[in-house]
Amino acid sequence: MLGKILLTSLAVFGAANAQRSLCSATTNVVQSQADLDALSTCTTLSGSLVFGPDLVQAQIDGIRTIRGDLIIANALLLQSLTAPQLASIEGKWNMTSLTVLNSLTFSSLRSVGEIYWQTLPALSSLNLPAVVTQADRVTITDTILESLEGINLVTVQRFNINNNRYLKEVRVQLANVTDGLAIEFNSPKVAASFPNLTWANNATFRSCGDVQLPLLATVNGSIGFFENAFTSLQAPRLTAVGTGTEGGDVTFANNNNLGNVSMPQLATIFGTLQFVNNSKVDDITGFPKLSVVHGSIDISGEFEQAEFPAIRDVRGGFNLQTAAKFDCSEFDKIESGVVKGKYVCSGAVVNPGTEGTNPTTNGNGSGGKKNSAGRFTVSTSLVAMTVLAMLTAFL
Ligand SMILES: *[C@@H]1O[C@H](CO)[C@@H](O)[C@H](O)[C@H]1NC(C)=O
Ligand SMILES: *[C@@H]1O[C@H](CO)[C@@H](O)[C@H](O)[C@H]1NC(C)=O
Ligand SMILES: *[C@@H]1O[C@H](CO)[C@@H](O)[C@H](O)[C@H]1NC(C)=O
Ligand SMILES: *[C@@H]1O[C@H](CO)[C@@H](O)[C@H](O)[C@H]1NC(C)=O
Ligand SMILES: *[C@@H]1O[C@H](CO)[C@@H](O)[C@H](O)[C@H]1NC(C)=O
Ligand SMILES: *[C@@H]1O[C@H](CO)[C@@H](O)[C@H](O)[C@H]1NC(C)=O
Ligand SMILES: *[C@@H]1O[C@H](CO)[C@@H](O)[C@H](O)[C@H]1NC(C)=O
Ligand SMILES: *[C@@H]1O[C@H](CO)[C@@H](O)[C@H](O)[C@H]1NC(C)=O
């Protein structure tokens, strides 16, 4: 009798011990819902939770905190995942190659060390009603997500959202991005809106339908706009791009619909200002306060007007090549003194090129209407039709 009681209590003690060791294990690999249920008395998992390949409908019950990672990779059968109580994943939340996952409901989740989601071709929406407001790094790539509702961070080191073909909106209240911000190759309509962003290290916007940066004041690295569909871009508060030690460029390349760029407060660029292949840009006049450029001013295209009325120091070169007829006389005045590197200014260029290329003109490179003196202002009087006619005649 006594022996039996002793045995039973030993068994209970053993089970509790086993439970405690599960909760404190470095890694728990779960192959079934039963394995998950065995963890449900652990309010905190000290280590990582790793999903095996066979789960179909999974529910993470009981656990409030995962100190390690939550890794769900190549669970090709997993259709739905719920976690009613889980509030914090301190490590990485890695979901990779979950081909049929179509339902994700984490009702209490607010904080994640790192979100890394890759190849989730069946997941079109998130159910994160508590809203994830803390994450150090976010990478979301190759999903069919239509929105990121439920992820709304204030600060982040890295925020990289790419190749989500159906993503129509990215709107987060980020105030700072200490490392890199990149929105690339999502739906061409994607509206990227950062209403609270005041500074970012690097920022890259590629194939976006709209970009809103109303409060952005400083970019510590580079900011670039590539192949976007938007017609205008404003950064009304931006004052400086880059640092003296690392440089930092402002680039507009291959934005085929872009007509208007306005950075009215931008005074200093520690790298290069480049415009290339933005065929609808007629005027590069949105930089009224730009005074110091540590790299080059490198603008090429079909624009008819360009002005930098506040410029006083360009430490690199100056390259202006446009297919339009263009009066370079105002820029010629600052060739020595302001521009320390190589100076090129040429209108009626057959194939306008970036810095380092030699312009080939059709012989109508200079001339045109003079502007008011004393400003670093140049314009031409020709309209695009005439230029086109001229080029056609030349060809
Ligand atoms: C995600 O987890 C899988 C499986 O462990 C691993 O191969 C992959 O490298 C992880 N991805 C990241 C970014 O950690
Ligand atoms: C963003 O960075 C600025 C400057 O470092 C800092 O003053 C501010 O508190 C930061 N904002 C947040 C929300 O962390
Ligand atoms: C972001 O800005 C909006 C107004 O545009 C404001 O309502 C919200 O509180 C701000 N968020 C943070 C975290 O400052
Ligand atoms: C910033 O962008 C530049 C140019 O694209 C790149 O060389 C650099 O590594 C980036 N820095 C960070 C911190 O992402
Ligand atoms: C970027 O610039 C802002 C504003 O000057 C500054 O507060 C922040 O510390 C800088 N961040 C980095 C990573 O250098
Ligand atoms: C460009 O945008 C600025 C600021 O929104 C506006 O004042 C200006 O009229 C626009 N210019 C053109 C040519 O659309
Ligand atoms: C500009 O467009 C031309 C022709 O499409 C292309 O060869 C070149 O690489 C583009 N330049 C840049 C900087 O993207
Ligand atoms: C220069 O332009 C004028 C008209 O503006 C035209 O008559 C002349 O043929 C052009 N020259 C060349 C070499 O294209």
XYZ file of C-alpha atoms and ligand atoms in Angstrom:
507
model
C 0.000 0.000 0.000
C 2.611 2.431 1.106
C 4.752 1.369 -1.799
C 1.957 2.155 -4.237
C 1.320 5.661 -2.828
C 4.999 6.368 -2.947
C 5.148 5.250 -6.541
C 2.181 7.410 -7.518
C 3.583 10.532 -5.916
C 6.915 9.837 -7.505
C 5.140 9.632 -10.851
C 3.363 12.942 -10.197
C 6.614 14.496 -9.091
C 8.252 13.075 -12.200
C 5.532 14.501 -14.477
C 5.805 17.960 -12.912
C 9.535 17.779 -13.306
C 9.208 16.749 -16.933
C 6.784 19.630 -17.469
C 9.199 22.078 -15.869
C 11.991 20.821 -18.049
C 9.806 21.212 -21.168
C 9.110 24.829 -20.208
C 12.797 25.492 -19.702
C 14.154 23.434 -22.615
C 16.410 25.226 -25.071
C 14.237 23.960 -27.903
C 10.863 22.270 -28.067
C 10.127 20.607 -31.386
C 6.424 19.876 -31.836
C 5.151 17.337 -34.359
C 1.474 17.353 -33.437
C -1.248 19.258 -31.636
C -0.754 16.823 -28.716
C 2.861 17.991 -28.456
C 1.662 21.597 -28.390
C -0.965 20.780 -25.778
C 1.747 19.280 -23.593
C 3.272 22.757 -23.421
C 0.068 24.557 -22.561
C 0.803 24.787 -18.841
C 4.002 26.717 -19.595
C 3.141 30.396 -19.330
C 6.706 31.091 -20.387
C 8.856 28.995 -22.688
C 12.496 29.744 -21.928
C 13.725 28.480 -25.246
C 12.501 28.191 -28.815
C 9.416 26.548 -30.215
C 9.989 24.761 -33.509
C 7.211 23.261 -35.630
C 7.663 19.948 -37.403
C 6.301 19.322 -40.906
C 3.051 17.476 -40.127
C 0.849 19.987 -38.324
C -2.301 21.032 -40.178
C -4.393 23.102 -37.775
C -2.326 24.276 -34.871
C -3.169 26.133 -31.698
C -0.569 27.405 -29.272
C -2.480 27.445 -25.993
C -1.464 28.765 -22.622
C 1.927 30.142 -23.549
C 2.213 33.899 -23.019
C 5.906 34.424 -23.637
C 8.419 32.657 -25.840
C 11.874 33.749 -24.777
C 13.496 32.176 -27.811
C 12.353 31.890 -31.419
C 9.142 30.641 -32.947
C 10.254 28.763 -36.037
C 7.750 27.398 -38.507
C 9.546 26.488 -41.701
C 8.534 24.084 -44.424
C 5.360 23.031 -42.624
C 3.776 22.372 -45.998
C 0.485 21.128 -44.551
C -0.093 23.912 -42.046
C -3.336 25.712 -42.876
C -4.116 27.651 -39.778
C -2.294 28.824 -36.725
C -3.814 30.406 -33.669
C -2.280 31.613 -30.431
C -4.874 33.146 -28.135
C -2.629 34.051 -25.193
C 0.793 34.570 -26.724
C 1.781 38.192 -26.060
C 5.517 38.197 -26.696
C 8.042 36.358 -28.844
C 11.401 37.642 -27.713
C 13.433 36.015 -30.474
C 12.724 35.595 -34.142
C 9.292 34.738 -35.492
C 10.373 32.847 -38.568
C 7.668 31.609 -40.914
C 9.194 30.328 -44.134
C 7.682 28.368 -47.015
C 4.242 27.694 -45.571
C 2.472 27.056 -48.845
C -1.078 26.525 -47.591
C -1.137 28.688 -44.465
C -4.205 30.870 -44.936
C -5.214 31.837 -41.433
C -3.077 33.437 -38.766
C -4.724 34.556 -35.531
C -2.577 35.761 -32.673
C -5.073 37.511 -30.448
C -2.745 38.901 -27.781
C 0.534 39.438 -29.596
C 2.151 42.858 -29.097
C 5.881 42.350 -29.123
C 8.289 40.364 -31.310
C 12.075 40.471 -31.460
C 12.174 39.955 -35.192
C 9.494 39.205 -37.749
C 10.866 37.200 -40.650
C 8.237 35.898 -43.035
C 9.138 34.479 -46.390
C 7.082 32.674 -49.021
C 3.578 32.550 -47.616
C 1.667 32.209 -50.886
C -1.748 31.559 -49.311
C -1.798 34.160 -46.554
C -3.784 37.190 -47.648
C -4.557 38.746 -44.295
C -3.410 38.864 -40.720
C -5.465 38.662 -37.575
C -3.417 40.487 -34.956
C -6.094 42.395 -33.054
C -3.805 43.360 -30.134
C -1.466 44.943 -32.725
C 2.243 44.273 -32.786
C 3.735 47.598 -31.768
C 7.260 46.418 -30.958
C 9.722 44.619 -33.193
C 13.386 45.296 -33.811
C 13.416 43.997 -37.355
C 10.700 43.191 -39.863
C 11.171 41.381 -43.156
C 8.075 40.335 -45.078
C 8.759 38.910 -48.508
C 6.888 36.895 -51.110
C 3.431 36.772 -49.543
C -0.026 37.590 -50.900
C -0.789 39.891 -47.978
C -3.020 42.777 -48.968
C -2.284 44.861 -45.924
C -0.070 44.855 -42.866
C -2.891 45.737 -40.536
C -1.917 44.475 -37.106
C 1.725 45.509 -37.410
C 2.198 49.106 -36.347
C 5.602 49.857 -34.932
C 6.998 53.058 -33.509
C 10.703 52.314 -33.788
C 12.442 49.623 -35.745
C 15.961 48.864 -36.897
C 15.072 47.356 -40.204
C 11.767 47.395 -42.062
C 11.888 45.542 -45.342
C 8.703 44.787 -47.219
C 9.303 43.310 -50.666
C 7.762 41.141 -53.365
C 4.279 41.088 -51.894
C 2.356 41.375 -55.140
C -1.041 42.169 -53.655
C 0.092 44.558 -50.967
C -1.785 47.807 -51.551
C -0.921 49.711 -48.444
C 1.933 50.036 -45.994
C 1.036 52.500 -43.315
C 2.941 52.423 -40.045
C 3.482 55.023 -37.369
C 7.239 54.512 -37.351
C 9.031 57.470 -35.819
C 12.583 56.184 -36.393
C 14.193 53.552 -38.553
C 17.677 53.134 -37.153
C 19.024 50.922 -39.910
C 17.151 50.521 -43.196
C 13.680 51.076 -44.605
C 12.882 49.369 -47.903
C 9.572 49.035 -49.713
C 10.236 47.263 -53.010
C 8.530 45.189 -55.718
C 5.127 44.980 -54.062
C 1.883 45.762 -55.874
C 2.644 48.646 -58.229
C -0.256 50.427 -56.544
C 1.168 50.151 -53.051
C 0.721 53.323 -51.056
C 3.593 53.631 -48.615
C 2.773 56.057 -45.878
C 4.936 56.956 -42.913
C 3.025 59.779 -41.251
C 5.225 59.913 -38.131
C 8.651 59.150 -39.543
C 11.201 61.801 -38.560
C 14.463 60.038 -39.358
C 15.641 56.942 -41.131
C 19.055 55.584 -41.850
C 18.681 54.276 -45.397
C 15.399 54.473 -47.254
C 14.598 52.798 -50.563
C 11.295 52.985 -52.398
C 10.945 50.873 -55.511
C 7.837 50.341 -57.629
C 5.501 52.154 -55.262
C 2.270 53.850 -56.291
C 2.587 56.561 -53.670
C 5.037 57.556 -50.944
C 4.174 59.904 -48.086
C 6.909 61.217 -45.806
C 5.381 64.356 -44.314
C 7.645 64.637 -41.252
C 10.858 63.099 -42.506
C 13.599 65.512 -41.436
C 16.838 63.540 -41.662
C 18.117 60.604 -43.643
C 21.401 59.481 -42.118
C 22.300 57.259 -45.066
C 20.863 57.375 -48.569
C 17.359 57.835 -49.894
C 16.425 56.448 -53.287
C 13.329 56.284 -55.466
C 13.433 53.724 -58.279
C 10.866 52.657 -60.885
C 7.985 54.149 -58.949
C 4.616 54.880 -60.519
C 3.828 58.043 -58.571
C 3.538 61.391 -60.323
C 4.915 63.537 -57.546
C 7.068 63.208 -54.483
C 7.261 65.642 -51.610
C 9.523 65.592 -48.593
C 8.495 68.916 -47.099
C 10.578 68.696 -43.905
C 13.703 66.986 -45.159
C 16.759 69.094 -44.318
C 19.781 66.783 -44.630
C 20.750 63.505 -46.239
C 23.825 61.531 -45.207
C 26.751 62.091 -42.882
C 30.201 63.528 -43.361
C 31.853 60.180 -42.770
C 29.531 57.875 -44.704
C 28.084 60.121 -47.397
C 24.471 59.632 -48.466
C 22.783 60.049 -51.834
C 19.433 61.277 -53.072
C 18.514 59.261 -56.148
C 15.579 59.379 -58.528
C 15.935 56.749 -61.255
C 13.511 55.346 -63.817
C 10.371 56.864 -62.314
C 8.391 56.996 -65.539
C 5.386 58.989 -64.350
C 7.189 61.352 -62.036
C 6.508 64.970 -62.857
C 7.232 66.894 -59.729
C 9.764 66.569 -56.934
C 9.742 68.953 -54.033
C 12.232 69.015 -51.171
C 11.853 72.620 -50.119
C 13.971 72.482 -46.943
C 16.762 70.242 -48.154
C 20.014 72.132 -47.555
C 22.759 69.505 -47.377
C 23.433 66.275 -49.231
C 26.569 64.447 -48.058
C 26.649 62.354 -51.206
C 25.272 62.853 -54.707
C 21.998 64.182 -56.027
C 21.080 62.101 -59.034
C 18.192 62.254 -61.476
C 18.271 59.686 -64.257
C 15.639 58.328 -66.639
C 12.680 60.171 -65.174
C 11.258 60.968 -68.566
C 8.306 63.092 -67.416
C 10.316 65.426 -65.223
C 10.279 68.801 -66.962
C 11.599 70.940 -64.125
C 14.191 70.194 -61.513
C 13.269 73.150 -59.391
C 12.216 71.514 -56.136
C 15.474 72.192 -54.269
C 15.303 75.909 -53.449
C 17.481 75.658 -50.313
C 20.069 73.161 -51.460
C 23.402 74.775 -50.678
C 26.053 72.113 -50.030
C 26.517 68.858 -51.918
C 29.536 66.812 -50.838
C 29.250 64.503 -53.825
C 28.027 65.524 -57.250
C 24.974 66.972 -58.855
C 24.240 64.506 -61.633
C 21.061 65.198 -63.553
C 20.200 63.765 -66.933
C 16.953 63.422 -68.831
C 14.582 65.474 -70.915
C 13.934 68.346 -68.525
C 13.607 71.895 -69.737
C 14.386 73.716 -66.566
C 16.693 73.251 -63.597
C 17.599 75.574 -60.798
C 19.560 75.475 -57.588
C 19.244 79.050 -56.371
C 20.971 78.501 -53.009
C 23.888 76.362 -54.140
C 27.295 77.467 -52.886
C 29.447 74.345 -52.662
C 29.459 71.230 -54.857
C 32.518 69.230 -53.839
C 32.175 66.655 -56.571
C 31.261 67.187 -60.197
C 28.338 68.757 -61.941
C 26.738 66.866 -64.804
C 23.679 68.212 -66.548
C 22.633 66.544 -69.788
C 19.193 67.000 -71.248
C 17.566 66.204 -74.543
C 15.747 69.529 -74.372
C 17.323 72.690 -75.645
C 18.954 74.269 -72.621
C 20.681 77.497 -71.688
C 23.712 76.641 -69.561
C 24.933 80.206 -69.071
C 23.744 80.509 -65.479
C 25.401 77.244 -64.538
C 28.529 78.158 -66.467
C 29.005 81.049 -64.045
C 29.444 78.747 -61.108
C 31.638 76.269 -62.894
C 34.683 77.546 -61.039
C 34.243 78.348 -57.386
C 31.133 76.362 -56.600
C 31.829 73.127 -58.498
C 35.081 71.479 -57.404
C 34.939 68.466 -59.717
C 34.325 68.084 -63.436
C 31.716 70.390 -64.914
C 29.457 69.335 -67.782
C 26.339 71.190 -68.882
C 24.746 70.440 -72.186
C 21.336 70.747 -73.811
C 20.005 69.082 -76.960
C 21.926 65.959 -76.044
C 21.126 62.994 -78.240
C 21.422 60.400 -75.501
C 21.675 62.158 -72.127
C 24.037 60.283 -69.836
C 25.057 60.230 -66.211
C 28.244 61.666 -64.748
C 31.286 60.351 -66.547
C 29.677 60.157 -69.975
C 30.407 62.704 -72.660
C 27.348 64.345 -74.122
C 26.779 64.181 -77.864
C 24.741 67.155 -78.943
C 22.937 67.752 -82.175
C 24.597 71.146 -82.494
C 21.817 73.030 -80.779
C 23.174 72.613 -77.280
C 23.319 76.192 -76.125
C 21.395 79.362 -76.711
C 17.812 79.872 -75.689
C 16.168 82.381 -73.452
C 18.203 84.046 -70.726
C 17.005 84.032 -67.166
C 17.200 86.752 -64.592
C 20.786 87.164 -63.540
C 22.264 86.433 -60.138
C 20.482 83.149 -59.549
C 21.779 79.747 -60.245
C 18.839 79.368 -62.552
C 18.562 78.030 -66.009
C 15.648 77.494 -68.253
C 14.824 77.017 -71.844
C 12.007 78.298 -73.920
C 11.528 75.313 -76.144
C 8.575 73.053 -75.659
C 8.924 69.304 -75.807
C 7.216 69.111 -79.208
C 9.893 71.243 -80.808
C 12.623 69.157 -79.231
C 10.963 66.019 -80.441
C 10.638 67.429 -83.916
C 14.265 68.475 -83.745
C 15.436 65.059 -82.620
C 13.345 63.350 -85.237
C 14.851 65.619 -87.849
C 18.302 64.796 -86.521
C 17.663 61.058 -86.663
C 14.017 30.246 -40.816
O 14.059 28.906 -40.373
C 14.594 27.972 -41.315
C 14.513 26.606 -40.707
O 15.173 26.571 -39.485
C 16.013 28.351 -41.658
O 16.505 27.501 -42.665
C 16.063 29.778 -42.148
O 17.397 30.144 -42.347
C 15.418 30.702 -41.127
N 15.414 32.049 -41.655
C 15.883 33.060 -40.968
C 15.896 34.386 -41.650
O 16.292 32.955 -39.830
C 13.530 58.966 -32.585
O 14.840 59.475 -32.577
C 14.940 60.728 -31.974
C 16.349 61.197 -32.160
O 17.263 60.179 -31.827
C 14.542 60.618 -30.505
O 14.593 61.881 -29.908
C 13.139 60.080 -30.405
O 12.828 59.833 -29.067
C 13.006 58.814 -31.188
N 11.615 58.458 -31.229
C 11.169 57.344 -30.726
C 9.716 57.135 -30.816
O 11.917 56.528 -30.249
C 1.373 59.391 -35.479
O 0.730 60.523 -36.012
C -0.670 60.501 -35.842
C -1.216 61.739 -36.507
O -0.745 61.809 -37.798
C -1.019 60.482 -34.374
O -2.408 60.372 -34.216
C -0.340 59.294 -33.716
O -0.559 59.341 -32.331
C 1.140 59.316 -33.993
N 1.752 58.135 -33.444
C 2.777 58.184 -32.614
C 3.278 56.885 -32.125
O 3.310 59.230 -32.303
C 22.611 52.085 -47.220
O 22.525 52.095 -48.631
C 23.788 52.075 -49.262
C 23.561 52.250 -50.737
O 22.461 51.545 -51.185
C 24.455 50.744 -48.922
O 25.730 50.698 -49.505
C 24.580 50.638 -47.405
O 25.100 49.389 -47.078
C 23.239 50.800 -46.747
N 23.383 50.850 -45.317
C 22.544 50.238 -44.500
C 22.818 50.417 -43.057
O 21.604 49.581 -44.899
C 20.170 60.105 -37.574
O 19.921 61.482 -37.483
C 19.091 61.848 -36.399
C 18.783 63.315 -36.511
O 19.965 64.049 -36.674
C 19.797 61.504 -35.107
O 18.996 61.856 -34.009
C 20.061 60.015 -35.085
O 20.763 59.672 -33.933
C 20.848 59.591 -36.310
N 20.871 58.149 -36.343
C 21.948 57.463 -36.579
C 21.769 55.983 -36.629
O 23.036 57.974 -36.762
C 5.019 70.614 -57.498
O 4.621 70.406 -56.150
C 4.671 71.585 -55.360
C 4.379 71.182 -53.938
O 3.250 70.367 -53.859
C 3.662 72.581 -55.914
O 3.739 73.764 -55.158
C 4.008 72.891 -57.354
O 3.050 73.720 -57.904
C 4.083 71.596 -58.159
N 4.572 71.920 -59.485
C 4.090 71.355 -60.564
C 4.722 71.742 -61.847
O 3.183 70.525 -60.526
C 18.413 54.467 -67.975
O 17.717 53.843 -69.045
C 18.582 53.207 -69.986
C 17.738 52.747 -71.132
O 16.579 52.129 -70.695
C 19.287 52.066 -69.271
O 20.180 51.441 -70.155
C 20.072 52.600 -68.089
O 20.628 51.531 -67.353
C 19.172 53.395 -67.162
N 19.979 54.038 -66.149
C 19.822 53.791 -64.846
C 20.753 54.493 -63.921
O 18.958 53.054 -64.404
C 19.257 73.759 -84.650
O 17.926 74.229 -84.468
C 17.429 74.956 -85.563
C 16.023 75.434 -85.224
O 15.938 75.743 -83.881
C 17.399 74.095 -86.803
O 17.006 74.890 -87.923
C 18.796 73.550 -87.075
O 18.754 72.637 -88.145
C 19.307 72.820 -85.819
N 20.652 72.334 -86.036
C 20.980 71.062 -85.918
C 22.411 70.731 -86.190
O 20.179 70.214 -85.593
